[in-house]
DNA sequence: CTAAGTAAGTTGGACTGTACAACTAACTAT
DNA sequence: ATAGTTAGTTGTACAGTCCAACTTACTTAG
């Protein structure tokens, strides 16, 4: 009560010298490697006073008010620093803030999630890929990053059900069965071939290139994403999702 | 470059005495009044040094690190203060942060959106309802609140296409045509009666009460939301939304 | 007391896109 | 040649929306 009135008074008088939460940005970066959905994680530093020393964590850190124009730029910067990828699919996931999530005090993080193609994975520094098995990560993460990651996985699965998001996980050229495989990896269930092809081809999001993928059996048509490809939203989900 | 290195150093050494962004929470509160979608707005104070004096703005304010356990609690508090509603549908919308959105400095706001029933609108203080016409608000808002509101409207419309969200805008008892009307108001297009009824009734989210709504013509069955009603997700959208 | 009017609710046929399953096509390896 | 494998197609069943006409239950005007 008293606290609330105090803040109102401060707000009305225009003074800003009250305690501010810490502000961070974290990025959940997904890619498909070894036919599995994987997430990029870093190890926390071991220094004096560091929270969660040597734990695995999402890449991220404090917003730099001198350097970051806005939150999305901050997220893009962190992604670039870890992977070298400049223009991935990058979407805001949500924010997590509380008094207890960081032992250093009240803090709020703005979480983003990114999808990058497998062949764009030029890792720098300490970042490493970790597979998601059964919709979960084995390891425990620092802070509430486990919760954030779970939320990102859920959001991804949800959207894959009715959007073309997996296209952003594909290399420059890919076949329709390749794409279907990625859908199935993310959803962790098989999809119907003919319905899948009908849906994707009628979405006008990919175009054939003049080559075929050759292998030990029938060659498959190669496709690429069309330019300026926003994600496509379908009007139905695939199966009854349970 | 220098700035980034500096922040890294700070982070590694565990010191936290660098500039922090301002942290706020804003809430987009929707209700249906007079057969229109309306949003609750407040007027900014006129005091010395106040940004956007007397402009219309979303209800919100600084996070109070002494009082708010987490962001959702902060949003719920602000909603309660303005409307008296304790348990609305409350969903995180996203966050907006940049160097320039608030003249007082780098700031980030965590935006929520809430749906409350028309008959729960016991306004307190300076808050007032403003209609959304043609998917837009007439007035200009303070800060980037116009952008946040537009995003909330878009999110709402999107979700109404394939979820039961409008149920949270209804009074305790309502008829199916009432509910359909609310869908149509939000989507700003007519829906097909029989498909609408099939969809809603098979979703197992509402139950009939033992009364009918009587009027100048055929009485209509009254329904209420079932207990513990999470929003329902349908596997199709209504029309091809374009 | 009947007839007209209106909104609630139902019914049936057309259409769209997925589910399922069988099929053909194109290639490699034996 | 033949078997094996994956790419890609075809056809029937089914679910749910779209569209339009219909029946039902009430009020009000005459």
Short mmCIF file of C-alpha atoms (C1' of nucleotides) in Angstrom, two decimals:
data_model
loop_
_atom_site.label_atom_id
_atom_site.label_comp_id
_atom_site.label_asym_id
_atom_site.label_seq_id
_atom_site.Cartn_x
_atom_site.Cartn_y
_atom_site.Cartn_z
CA UNK A 1 0.00 0.00 0.00
CA UNK A 2 2.54 2.55 1.15
CA UNK A 3 4.90 1.36 -1.56
CA UNK A 4 2.28 1.84 -4.22
CA UNK A 5 1.47 5.36 -3.10
CA UNK A 6 5.15 6.17 -3.06
CA UNK A 7 5.61 5.03 -6.64
CA UNK A 8 2.60 7.06 -7.75
CA UNK A 9 4.09 10.12 -6.07
CA UNK A 10 7.43 9.54 -7.73
CA UNK A 11 5.79 9.02 -11.06
CA UNK A 12 3.76 12.20 -10.75
CA UNK A 13 6.68 14.32 -9.63
CA UNK A 14 8.83 13.10 -12.49
CA UNK A 15 11.63 11.79 -10.29
CA UNK A 16 13.17 8.55 -11.39
CA UNK A 17 15.53 7.74 -8.54
CA UNK A 18 13.92 4.56 -7.33
CA UNK A 19 15.24 1.03 -7.68
CA UNK A 20 15.05 -0.37 -11.19
CA UNK A 21 14.95 -4.05 -12.12
CA UNK A 22 17.82 -5.55 -14.06
CA UNK A 23 16.99 -5.83 -17.76
CA UNK A 24 18.28 -8.66 -19.90
CA UNK A 25 17.59 -10.28 -23.26
CA UNK A 26 17.84 -14.01 -23.86
CA UNK A 27 17.59 -15.89 -27.14
CA UNK A 28 16.38 -19.43 -27.73
CA UNK A 29 18.11 -20.49 -30.92
CA UNK A 30 16.85 -23.61 -32.67
CA UNK A 31 18.29 -25.62 -35.52
CA UNK A 32 17.93 -29.13 -36.87
CA UNK A 33 21.12 -31.16 -36.56
CA UNK A 34 21.48 -34.92 -36.82
CA UNK A 35 17.76 -35.18 -37.50
CA UNK A 36 17.00 -33.68 -34.12
CA UNK A 37 15.78 -30.35 -32.89
CA UNK A 38 18.65 -28.70 -31.06
CA UNK A 39 19.02 -25.57 -28.99
CA UNK A 40 22.12 -23.43 -28.58
CA UNK A 41 23.35 -23.05 -25.01
CA UNK A 42 26.31 -21.40 -23.32
CA UNK A 43 28.03 -22.08 -20.03
CA UNK A 44 27.77 -19.47 -17.29
CA UNK A 45 31.06 -17.91 -16.18
CA UNK A 46 32.67 -19.10 -12.98
CA UNK A 47 33.70 -15.71 -11.55
CA UNK A 48 33.21 -14.45 -8.02
CA UNK A 49 29.61 -13.49 -7.33
CA UNK A 50 28.36 -14.96 -10.56
CA UNK A 51 24.95 -16.60 -10.30
CA UNK A 52 24.70 -20.23 -11.44
CA UNK A 53 28.44 -20.61 -12.11
CA UNK A 54 29.22 -23.09 -14.90
CA UNK A 55 25.55 -23.92 -15.41
CA UNK A 56 24.15 -24.15 -18.91
CA UNK A 57 22.08 -21.15 -19.93
CA UNK A 58 20.46 -19.49 -22.89
CA UNK A 59 22.69 -17.01 -24.69
CA UNK A 60 21.84 -13.53 -23.52
CA UNK A 61 22.81 -10.78 -21.20
CA UNK A 62 22.15 -7.27 -20.05
CA UNK A 63 20.71 -4.69 -22.37
CA UNK A 64 23.45 -2.19 -23.18
CA UNK A 65 21.71 1.18 -23.15
CA UNK A 66 24.63 2.74 -25.00
CA UNK A 67 24.70 0.20 -27.77
CA UNK A 68 21.31 -1.40 -28.27
CA UNK A 69 18.75 0.77 -29.98
CA UNK A 70 15.92 -1.54 -29.07
CA UNK A 71 15.17 -5.02 -27.76
CA UNK A 72 15.04 -6.73 -31.14
CA UNK A 73 18.39 -5.24 -32.10
CA UNK A 74 19.83 -6.48 -28.84
CA UNK A 75 18.52 -9.99 -29.52
CA UNK A 76 19.83 -9.91 -33.09
CA UNK A 77 23.22 -8.80 -31.83
CA UNK A 78 23.45 -11.65 -29.35
CA UNK A 79 22.45 -14.12 -32.02
CA UNK A 80 25.02 -12.74 -34.43
CA UNK A 81 27.72 -12.92 -31.76
CA UNK A 82 27.08 -16.59 -31.07
CA UNK A 83 26.28 -17.95 -34.51
CA UNK A 84 27.32 -15.41 -37.11
CA UNK A 85 23.81 -15.55 -38.55
CA UNK A 86 22.60 -12.10 -39.52
CA UNK A 87 19.04 -12.49 -40.70
CA UNK A 88 17.35 -15.46 -39.12
CA UNK A 89 13.72 -15.92 -38.31
CA UNK A 90 13.53 -14.01 -35.04
CA UNK A 91 10.35 -13.68 -33.02
CA UNK A 92 9.65 -12.34 -29.59
CA UNK A 93 8.70 -15.09 -27.20
CA UNK A 94 7.71 -13.21 -24.08
CA UNK A 95 9.19 -11.78 -20.95
CA UNK A 96 9.90 -13.22 -17.55
CA UNK A 97 10.38 -10.96 -14.58
CA UNK A 98 10.28 -11.48 -10.85
CA UNK A 99 12.00 -10.71 -7.61
CA UNK A 100 13.54 -14.15 -7.33
CA UNK A 101 14.60 -15.36 -10.76
CA UNK A 102 18.06 -13.81 -10.43
CA UNK A 103 19.85 -13.83 -7.06
CA UNK A 104 21.28 -10.40 -7.87
CA UNK A 105 17.84 -8.84 -7.49
CA UNK A 106 14.56 -8.05 -9.24
CA UNK A 107 15.14 -8.76 -12.89
CA UNK A 108 13.21 -9.05 -16.11
CA UNK A 109 14.34 -10.76 -19.28
CA UNK A 110 12.96 -10.31 -22.75
CA UNK A 111 13.10 -13.68 -24.49
CA UNK A 112 13.30 -14.17 -28.24
CA UNK A 113 13.34 -17.27 -30.28
CA UNK A 114 15.21 -17.80 -33.49
CA UNK A 115 15.21 -20.46 -36.19
CA UNK A 116 18.36 -20.91 -38.23
CA UNK A 117 19.24 -23.33 -41.02
CA UNK A 118 21.44 -26.26 -40.17
CA UNK A 119 24.13 -25.16 -42.57
CA UNK A 120 24.39 -21.70 -41.01
CA UNK A 121 25.81 -23.07 -37.79
CA UNK A 122 29.18 -21.39 -37.53
CA UNK A 123 29.52 -21.32 -33.80
CA UNK A 124 31.74 -18.86 -32.01
CA UNK A 125 33.03 -19.01 -28.50
CA UNK A 126 31.50 -21.21 -25.88
CA UNK A 127 28.12 -21.91 -27.45
CA UNK A 128 27.10 -25.52 -28.07
CA UNK A 129 24.13 -27.36 -29.53
CA UNK A 130 22.05 -29.55 -27.26
CA UNK A 131 19.34 -31.90 -28.55
CA UNK A 132 15.73 -31.70 -27.45
CA UNK A 133 14.56 -35.24 -26.81
CA UNK A 134 10.91 -36.02 -26.26
CA UNK A 135 10.12 -32.33 -26.27
CA UNK A 136 12.51 -31.68 -23.39
CA UNK A 137 16.09 -30.89 -22.64
CA UNK A 138 17.94 -33.30 -20.39
CA UNK A 139 20.06 -30.73 -18.56
CA UNK A 140 18.91 -28.24 -15.97
CA UNK A 141 19.44 -24.63 -16.94
CA UNK A 142 20.42 -21.53 -15.01
CA UNK A 143 17.83 -18.99 -13.80
CA UNK A 144 14.36 -19.77 -15.14
CA UNK A 145 15.82 -20.61 -18.53
CA UNK A 146 14.35 -24.10 -18.36
CA UNK A 147 10.91 -22.57 -18.21
CA UNK A 148 11.70 -20.17 -21.03
CA UNK A 149 13.00 -22.98 -23.20
CA UNK A 150 9.93 -25.10 -22.48
CA UNK A 151 7.79 -22.18 -23.52
CA UNK A 152 9.77 -21.76 -26.73
CA UNK A 153 9.41 -25.44 -27.58
CA UNK A 154 5.71 -25.28 -26.95
CA UNK A 155 5.33 -22.16 -29.08
CA UNK A 156 7.34 -23.71 -31.87
CA UNK A 157 5.33 -26.92 -31.86
CA UNK A 158 2.11 -25.03 -31.73
CA UNK A 159 2.98 -22.85 -34.67
CA UNK A 160 4.43 -25.66 -36.74
CA UNK A 161 0.97 -27.18 -36.60
CA UNK A 162 -0.47 -24.41 -38.76
CA UNK A 163 2.40 -22.33 -40.18
CA UNK A 164 5.37 -22.67 -42.48
CA UNK A 165 7.92 -21.94 -39.75
CA UNK A 166 10.01 -25.06 -40.43
CA UNK A 167 10.95 -23.54 -43.77
CA UNK A 168 13.31 -21.30 -41.82
CA UNK A 169 15.12 -24.32 -40.46
CA UNK A 170 15.95 -25.57 -43.96
CA UNK A 171 19.14 -25.08 -45.96
CA UNK A 172 18.98 -23.01 -49.14
CA UNK A 173 17.76 -25.94 -51.23
CA UNK A 174 15.71 -28.83 -49.99
CA UNK A 175 13.19 -31.41 -51.13
CA UNK A 176 9.61 -31.79 -49.98
CA UNK A 177 10.40 -34.99 -48.08
CA UNK A 178 13.23 -33.09 -46.36
CA UNK A 179 10.77 -30.45 -45.26
CA UNK A 180 8.25 -33.01 -44.14
CA UNK A 181 10.96 -34.71 -42.09
CA UNK A 182 11.64 -31.44 -40.28
CA UNK A 183 7.94 -30.98 -39.55
CA UNK A 184 7.86 -34.49 -38.16
CA UNK A 185 10.95 -33.95 -36.04
CA UNK A 186 9.51 -30.85 -34.46
CA UNK A 187 6.04 -32.30 -33.94
CA UNK A 188 7.40 -35.72 -33.00
CA UNK A 189 4.70 -37.49 -34.98
CA UNK A 190 4.36 -38.68 -38.57
CA UNK A 191 2.44 -36.61 -41.08
CA UNK A 192 0.47 -37.71 -44.08
CA UNK A 193 2.49 -37.39 -47.27
CA UNK A 194 -0.12 -36.34 -49.79
CA UNK A 195 -1.88 -33.88 -47.50
CA UNK A 196 1.48 -32.41 -46.60
CA UNK A 197 2.44 -31.90 -50.24
CA UNK A 198 -0.91 -30.40 -51.14
CA UNK A 199 -0.69 -27.96 -48.26
CA UNK A 200 2.84 -26.83 -48.87
CA UNK A 201 2.58 -26.57 -52.64
CA UNK A 202 -0.63 -24.58 -52.54
CA UNK A 203 0.87 -22.14 -50.05
CA UNK A 204 2.99 -20.47 -52.71
CA UNK A 205 5.97 -20.21 -50.40
CA UNK A 206 8.55 -22.38 -52.19
CA UNK A 207 9.58 -22.68 -55.81
CA UNK A 208 11.33 -25.52 -57.63
CA UNK A 209 14.90 -25.05 -58.77
CA UNK A 210 16.16 -26.66 -61.93
CA UNK A 211 17.89 -29.52 -60.17
CA UNK A 212 16.98 -32.79 -58.53
CA UNK A 213 18.39 -34.40 -55.43
CA UNK A 214 19.87 -37.70 -56.58
CA UNK A 215 20.33 -40.64 -54.29
CA UNK A 216 20.10 -44.42 -54.26
CA UNK A 217 16.50 -44.23 -55.43
CA UNK A 218 14.06 -41.98 -57.24
CA UNK A 219 15.40 -38.41 -57.47
CA UNK A 220 13.48 -35.69 -55.66
CA UNK A 221 12.69 -32.21 -56.85
CA UNK A 222 14.72 -29.50 -55.11
CA UNK A 223 12.98 -26.35 -53.94
CA UNK A 224 13.98 -23.06 -52.39
CA UNK A 225 12.10 -20.51 -50.31
CA UNK A 226 10.62 -17.71 -52.34
CA UNK A 227 12.05 -14.26 -51.77
CA UNK A 228 10.61 -12.10 -48.99
CA UNK A 229 8.98 -15.13 -47.47
CA UNK A 230 6.94 -14.27 -44.45
CA UNK A 231 5.65 -17.33 -42.61
CA UNK A 232 2.43 -18.67 -44.08
CA UNK A 233 -0.58 -19.38 -41.87
CA UNK A 234 -2.76 -22.33 -42.82
CA UNK A 235 -6.44 -22.43 -41.97
CA UNK A 236 -6.33 -25.88 -40.47
CA UNK A 237 -4.00 -27.81 -38.26
CA UNK A 238 -2.80 -31.20 -39.42
CA UNK A 239 -4.25 -34.05 -37.45
CA UNK A 240 -6.53 -33.63 -34.54
CA UNK A 241 -3.49 -32.65 -32.44
CA UNK A 242 -4.28 -35.37 -29.96
CA UNK B 1 32.47 -2.22 -29.34
CA UNK B 2 33.93 -0.53 -26.30
CA UNK B 3 30.50 -0.45 -24.71
CA UNK B 4 30.00 -4.12 -25.32
CA UNK B 5 33.33 -5.09 -23.89
CA UNK B 6 32.63 -2.95 -20.88
CA UNK B 7 29.34 -4.67 -20.22
CA UNK B 8 30.96 -8.05 -20.59
CA UNK B 9 33.58 -7.05 -18.05
CA UNK B 10 30.96 -5.82 -15.66
CA UNK B 11 28.97 -8.96 -16.09
CA UNK B 12 31.96 -11.16 -15.50
CA UNK B 13 33.09 -9.28 -12.44
CA UNK B 14 29.63 -9.41 -10.93
CA UNK B 15 29.30 -5.65 -10.56
CA UNK B 16 25.91 -4.24 -11.39
CA UNK B 17 26.48 -0.51 -11.23
CA UNK B 18 25.79 0.34 -14.84
CA UNK B 19 22.78 2.20 -16.22
CA UNK B 20 19.57 0.20 -16.19
CA UNK B 21 16.56 0.79 -18.41
CA UNK B 22 13.30 1.90 -16.86
CA UNK B 23 10.90 -1.02 -16.46
CA UNK B 24 7.17 -0.63 -16.78
CA UNK B 25 4.07 -2.77 -17.28
CA UNK B 26 1.11 -1.69 -19.42
CA UNK B 27 -2.23 -3.42 -19.80
CA UNK B 28 -4.55 -3.40 -22.78
CA UNK B 29 -7.99 -4.02 -21.30
CA UNK B 30 -10.79 -4.94 -23.68
CA UNK B 31 -14.53 -5.20 -23.14
CA UNK B 32 -17.63 -5.17 -25.28
CA UNK B 33 -19.85 -2.14 -24.57
CA UNK B 34 -22.63 -0.80 -26.75
CA UNK B 35 -22.00 -3.61 -29.23
CA UNK B 36 -18.48 -2.36 -29.82
CA UNK B 37 -15.04 -3.48 -28.82
CA UNK B 38 -13.69 -0.93 -26.37
CA UNK B 39 -10.36 -0.37 -24.69
CA UNK B 40 -9.71 1.19 -21.31
CA UNK B 41 -7.47 4.27 -21.35
CA UNK B 42 -6.24 6.77 -18.81
CA UNK B 43 -5.07 10.33 -19.14
CA UNK B 44 -1.42 11.11 -18.42
CA UNK B 45 -0.75 13.47 -15.53
CA UNK B 46 0.08 17.11 -16.23
CA UNK B 47 2.93 17.57 -13.73
CA UNK B 48 6.30 19.16 -14.37
CA UNK B 49 8.61 16.93 -16.36
CA UNK B 50 5.87 14.44 -17.17
CA UNK B 51 6.14 12.92 -20.63
CA UNK B 52 3.06 13.25 -22.84
CA UNK B 53 1.10 15.41 -20.38
CA UNK B 54 -2.68 14.93 -20.64
CA UNK B 55 -2.34 12.45 -23.48
CA UNK B 56 -4.37 9.27 -23.48
CA UNK B 57 -2.38 6.18 -22.56
CA UNK B 58 -2.72 2.55 -21.61
CA UNK B 59 -3.05 1.96 -17.88
CA UNK B 60 0.31 0.97 -16.49
CA UNK B 61 3.37 2.20 -14.74
CA UNK B 62 6.67 1.32 -13.21
CA UNK B 63 7.29 -2.06 -11.71
CA UNK B 64 7.47 -1.67 -7.96
CA UNK B 65 10.28 -3.95 -6.88
CA UNK B 66 9.08 -3.81 -3.31
CA UNK B 67 5.52 -4.74 -4.06
CA UNK B 68 5.28 -6.75 -7.27
CA UNK B 69 6.43 -10.32 -7.00
CA UNK B 70 6.47 -10.78 -10.74
CA UNK B 71 5.32 -9.18 -13.97
CA UNK B 72 1.96 -10.94 -14.14
CA UNK B 73 1.18 -9.90 -10.58
CA UNK B 74 2.08 -6.34 -11.47
CA UNK B 75 -0.27 -6.43 -14.46
CA UNK B 76 -3.05 -7.99 -12.40
CA UNK B 77 -2.61 -5.31 -9.78
CA UNK B 78 -2.90 -2.52 -12.31
CA UNK B 79 -6.00 -4.09 -13.79
CA UNK B 80 -7.57 -4.50 -10.36
CA UNK B 81 -6.81 -0.89 -9.51
CA UNK B 82 -8.55 0.42 -12.61
CA UNK B 83 -11.48 -1.93 -12.95
CA UNK B 84 -11.93 -3.86 -9.73
CA UNK B 85 -11.77 -7.09 -11.73
CA UNK B 86 -9.76 -9.71 -9.92
CA UNK B 87 -9.58 -12.73 -12.22
CA UNK B 88 -9.91 -11.77 -15.85
CA UNK B 89 -8.45 -13.43 -18.86
CA UNK B 90 -4.93 -12.04 -18.76
CA UNK B 91 -2.30 -12.88 -21.33
CA UNK B 92 1.13 -11.51 -22.01
CA UNK B 93 1.24 -9.58 -25.24
CA UNK B 94 4.91 -8.79 -25.64
CA UNK B 95 7.46 -6.23 -24.68
CA UNK B 96 8.55 -2.99 -26.24
CA UNK B 97 11.89 -1.47 -25.35
CA UNK B 98 14.08 1.14 -26.93
CA UNK B 99 16.20 4.18 -26.29
CA UNK B 100 13.60 6.56 -27.62
CA UNK B 101 10.14 5.39 -26.64
CA UNK B 102 10.21 7.34 -23.38
CA UNK B 103 11.86 10.79 -23.25
CA UNK B 104 13.10 9.99 -19.76
CA UNK B 105 15.53 7.43 -21.14
CA UNK B 106 15.99 3.82 -22.27
CA UNK B 107 12.86 2.03 -21.20
CA UNK B 108 11.14 -1.29 -21.68
CA UNK B 109 7.52 -2.07 -21.05
CA UNK B 110 5.95 -5.46 -20.58
CA UNK B 111 2.52 -5.36 -22.21
CA UNK B 112 -0.39 -7.57 -21.19
CA UNK B 113 -3.84 -7.85 -22.58
CA UNK B 114 -6.96 -8.57 -20.63
CA UNK B 115 -10.53 -9.47 -21.55
CA UNK B 116 -13.25 -8.63 -19.07
CA UNK B 117 -17.03 -9.09 -19.21
CA UNK B 118 -19.14 -6.06 -19.97
CA UNK B 119 -20.94 -6.28 -16.63
CA UNK B 120 -17.69 -6.24 -14.66
CA UNK B 121 -16.86 -2.70 -15.63
CA UNK B 122 -16.75 -0.89 -12.33
CA UNK B 123 -14.31 1.81 -13.25
CA UNK B 124 -12.26 3.63 -10.68
CA UNK B 125 -10.42 6.89 -11.00
CA UNK B 126 -9.61 8.39 -14.33
CA UNK B 127 -9.98 5.37 -16.60
CA UNK B 128 -12.44 5.53 -19.49
CA UNK B 129 -13.63 3.24 -22.26
CA UNK B 130 -12.85 4.15 -25.85
CA UNK B 131 -14.36 2.32 -28.82
CA UNK B 132 -12.27 0.61 -31.48
CA UNK B 133 -13.79 1.50 -34.83
CA UNK B 134 -12.69 -0.26 -37.97
CA UNK B 135 -9.99 -2.05 -36.05
CA UNK B 136 -8.45 1.22 -34.93
CA UNK B 137 -8.61 3.81 -32.22
CA UNK B 138 -9.31 7.34 -33.30
CA UNK B 139 -7.12 9.08 -30.74
CA UNK B 140 -3.33 9.17 -30.68
CA UNK B 141 -1.78 7.64 -27.61
CA UNK B 142 1.25 8.51 -25.49
CA UNK B 143 4.60 6.76 -25.93
CA UNK B 144 4.34 3.83 -28.37
CA UNK B 145 1.03 2.81 -26.87
CA UNK B 146 -0.68 3.17 -30.23
CA UNK B 147 1.59 0.48 -31.60
CA UNK B 148 1.03 -1.73 -28.56
CA UNK B 149 -2.72 -1.34 -28.87
CA UNK B 150 -2.63 -2.15 -32.58
CA UNK B 151 -0.66 -5.26 -31.76
CA UNK B 152 -3.21 -6.25 -29.11
CA UNK B 153 -6.09 -5.79 -31.53
CA UNK B 154 -4.32 -7.87 -34.12
CA UNK B 155 -3.55 -10.61 -31.60
CA UNK B 156 -7.13 -10.63 -30.41
CA UNK B 157 -8.57 -10.84 -33.91
CA UNK B 158 -6.15 -13.51 -34.86
CA UNK B 159 -6.98 -15.67 -31.88
CA UNK B 160 -10.70 -15.13 -32.13
CA UNK B 161 -10.45 -16.79 -35.52
CA UNK B 162 -9.58 -20.13 -33.96
CA UNK B 163 -10.12 -19.92 -30.19
CA UNK B 164 -12.89 -19.40 -27.68
CA UNK B 165 -11.44 -16.15 -26.33
CA UNK B 166 -14.67 -14.15 -26.78
CA UNK B 167 -16.23 -16.30 -24.08
CA UNK B 168 -14.22 -14.22 -21.62
CA UNK B 169 -15.93 -11.06 -22.83
CA UNK B 170 -19.37 -12.44 -21.99
CA UNK B 171 -21.46 -11.86 -18.87
CA UNK B 172 -22.17 -14.81 -16.57
CA UNK B 173 -25.10 -16.01 -18.69
CA UNK B 174 -25.49 -15.53 -22.39
CA UNK B 175 -27.09 -17.06 -25.46
CA UNK B 176 -25.38 -18.52 -28.50
CA UNK B 177 -26.49 -15.62 -30.70
CA UNK B 178 -25.02 -13.25 -28.08
CA UNK B 179 -21.72 -15.04 -28.32
CA UNK B 180 -21.83 -15.06 -32.09
CA UNK B 181 -22.48 -11.32 -32.04
CA UNK B 182 -19.34 -10.78 -29.99
CA UNK B 183 -17.29 -12.88 -32.40
CA UNK B 184 -18.65 -10.78 -35.24
CA UNK B 185 -17.91 -7.51 -33.48
CA UNK B 186 -14.32 -8.47 -32.88
CA UNK B 187 -13.78 -9.91 -36.35
CA UNK B 188 -15.85 -7.22 -38.01
CA UNK B 189 -17.44 -9.68 -40.38
CA UNK B 190 -20.52 -11.91 -40.26
CA UNK B 191 -20.19 -15.57 -39.38
CA UNK B 192 -22.30 -18.49 -40.47
CA UNK B 193 -24.89 -19.42 -37.87
CA UNK B 194 -25.00 -23.19 -38.15
CA UNK B 195 -21.24 -23.65 -38.43
CA UNK B 196 -20.80 -21.35 -35.46
CA UNK B 197 -23.21 -23.34 -33.33
CA UNK B 198 -21.68 -26.65 -34.29
CA UNK B 199 -18.22 -25.43 -33.46
CA UNK B 200 -19.07 -23.91 -30.10
CA UNK B 201 -21.33 -26.69 -28.91
CA UNK B 202 -18.87 -29.41 -29.81
CA UNK B 203 -16.09 -27.60 -27.95
CA UNK B 204 -17.47 -28.58 -24.55
CA UNK B 205 -16.75 -25.16 -23.11
CA UNK B 206 -20.24 -23.92 -22.23
CA UNK B 207 -23.23 -25.59 -20.58
CA UNK B 208 -26.91 -24.69 -20.71
CA UNK B 209 -28.56 -23.27 -17.61
CA UNK B 210 -32.18 -24.05 -16.84
CA UNK B 211 -33.50 -20.75 -18.14
CA UNK B 212 -34.23 -19.12 -21.45
CA UNK B 213 -33.72 -15.55 -22.55
CA UNK B 214 -37.21 -14.26 -23.39
CA UNK B 215 -37.83 -11.41 -25.82
CA UNK B 216 -40.22 -10.33 -28.53
CA UNK B 217 -39.64 -13.55 -30.43
CA UNK B 218 -38.50 -17.09 -29.97
CA UNK B 219 -36.74 -17.53 -26.62
CA UNK B 220 -33.07 -18.48 -26.67
CA UNK B 221 -31.28 -20.99 -24.49
CA UNK B 222 -29.02 -19.39 -21.88
CA UNK B 223 -25.56 -20.83 -21.32
CA UNK B 224 -22.67 -20.27 -18.97
CA UNK B 225 -18.98 -20.98 -19.19
CA UNK B 226 -17.95 -24.28 -17.67
CA UNK B 227 -15.79 -24.14 -14.58
CA UNK B 228 -12.02 -23.98 -15.01
CA UNK B 229 -12.45 -22.96 -18.61
CA UNK B 230 -9.18 -22.58 -20.38
CA UNK B 231 -9.54 -21.12 -23.86
CA UNK B 232 -10.32 -23.76 -26.48
CA UNK B 233 -8.30 -24.02 -29.68
CA UNK B 234 -10.14 -25.09 -32.80
CA UNK B 235 -8.39 -26.94 -35.59
CA UNK B 236 -9.70 -24.65 -38.30
CA UNK B 237 -10.26 -20.98 -38.70
CA UNK B 238 -13.68 -19.80 -39.79
CA UNK B 239 -13.64 -18.46 -43.30
CA UNK B 240 -10.59 -18.26 -45.39
CA UNK B 241 -9.74 -15.02 -43.52
CA UNK B 242 -9.02 -13.53 -46.92
"C1'" DC C 1 -58.28 -15.42 -32.76
"C1'" DT C 2 -55.76 -15.17 -36.56
"C1'" DA C 3 -51.93 -13.29 -39.44
"C1'" DA C 4 -47.61 -11.08 -39.98
"C1'" DG C 5 -43.07 -10.39 -38.26
"C1'" DT C 6 -38.82 -11.74 -36.17
"C1'" DA C 7 -35.18 -14.15 -34.12
"C1'" DA C 8 -33.82 -19.06 -32.60
"C1'" DG C 9 -32.55 -23.13 -34.06
"C1'" DT C 10 -32.34 -27.18 -37.68
"C1'" DT C 11 -31.56 -29.47 -41.98
"C1'" DG C 12 -29.46 -30.78 -46.37
"C1'" DG C 13 -26.49 -30.33 -50.32
"C1'" DA C 14 -22.05 -28.26 -52.22
"C1'" DC C 15 -17.32 -27.66 -51.39
"C1'" DT C 16 -12.56 -27.91 -49.33
"C1'" DG C 17 -8.95 -30.10 -47.49
"C1'" DT C 18 -7.18 -33.90 -44.50
"C1'" DA C 19 -6.84 -39.28 -43.51
"C1'" DC C 20 -5.86 -43.49 -45.25
"C1'" DA C 21 -4.29 -46.61 -48.48
"C1'" DA C 22 -3.10 -48.27 -52.70
"C1'" DC C 23 -0.90 -47.21 -56.57
"C1'" DT C 24 2.84 -45.70 -60.30
"C1'" DA C 25 7.59 -43.76 -61.25
"C1'" DA C 26 12.58 -43.52 -61.10
"C1'" DC C 27 16.47 -44.74 -59.50
"C1'" DT C 28 20.41 -48.23 -57.31
"C1'" DA C 29 22.30 -52.56 -56.21
"C1'" DT C 30 22.56 -57.37 -56.76
"C1'" DA D 1 16.15 -58.76 -65.12
"C1'" DT D 2 14.64 -58.21 -60.27
"C1'" DA D 3 14.18 -56.62 -55.71
"C1'" DG D 4 14.33 -52.72 -52.78
"C1'" DT D 5 13.64 -47.99 -51.70
"C1'" DT D 6 12.03 -43.48 -51.87
"C1'" DA D 7 9.34 -39.85 -54.73
"C1'" DG D 8 5.23 -38.63 -56.11
"C1'" DT D 9 0.04 -39.48 -57.55
"C1'" DT D 10 -4.60 -41.05 -57.27
"C1'" DG D 11 -9.07 -42.23 -55.30
"C1'" DT D 12 -12.36 -42.94 -51.63
"C1'" DA D 13 -13.92 -41.71 -47.02
"C1'" DC D 14 -14.72 -38.27 -43.78
"C1'" DA D 15 -15.08 -33.87 -41.11
"C1'" DG D 16 -16.40 -29.40 -40.89
"C1'" DT D 17 -17.44 -25.06 -43.11
"C1'" DC D 18 -20.51 -22.49 -46.59
"C1'" DC D 19 -24.87 -21.37 -48.22
"C1'" DA D 20 -29.64 -21.33 -48.25
"C1'" DA D 21 -33.96 -22.86 -47.16
"C1'" DC D 22 -36.60 -24.43 -43.68
"C1'" DT D 23 -39.21 -25.12 -38.98
"C1'" DT D 24 -40.13 -23.39 -34.30
"C1'" DA D 25 -41.65 -20.22 -30.71
"C1'" DC D 26 -42.61 -16.29 -29.41
"C1'" DT D 27 -44.87 -11.03 -29.77
"C1'" DT D 28 -47.75 -7.68 -31.69
"C1'" DA D 29 -51.19 -5.71 -34.90
"C1'" DG D 30 -55.67 -6.11 -36.58
#
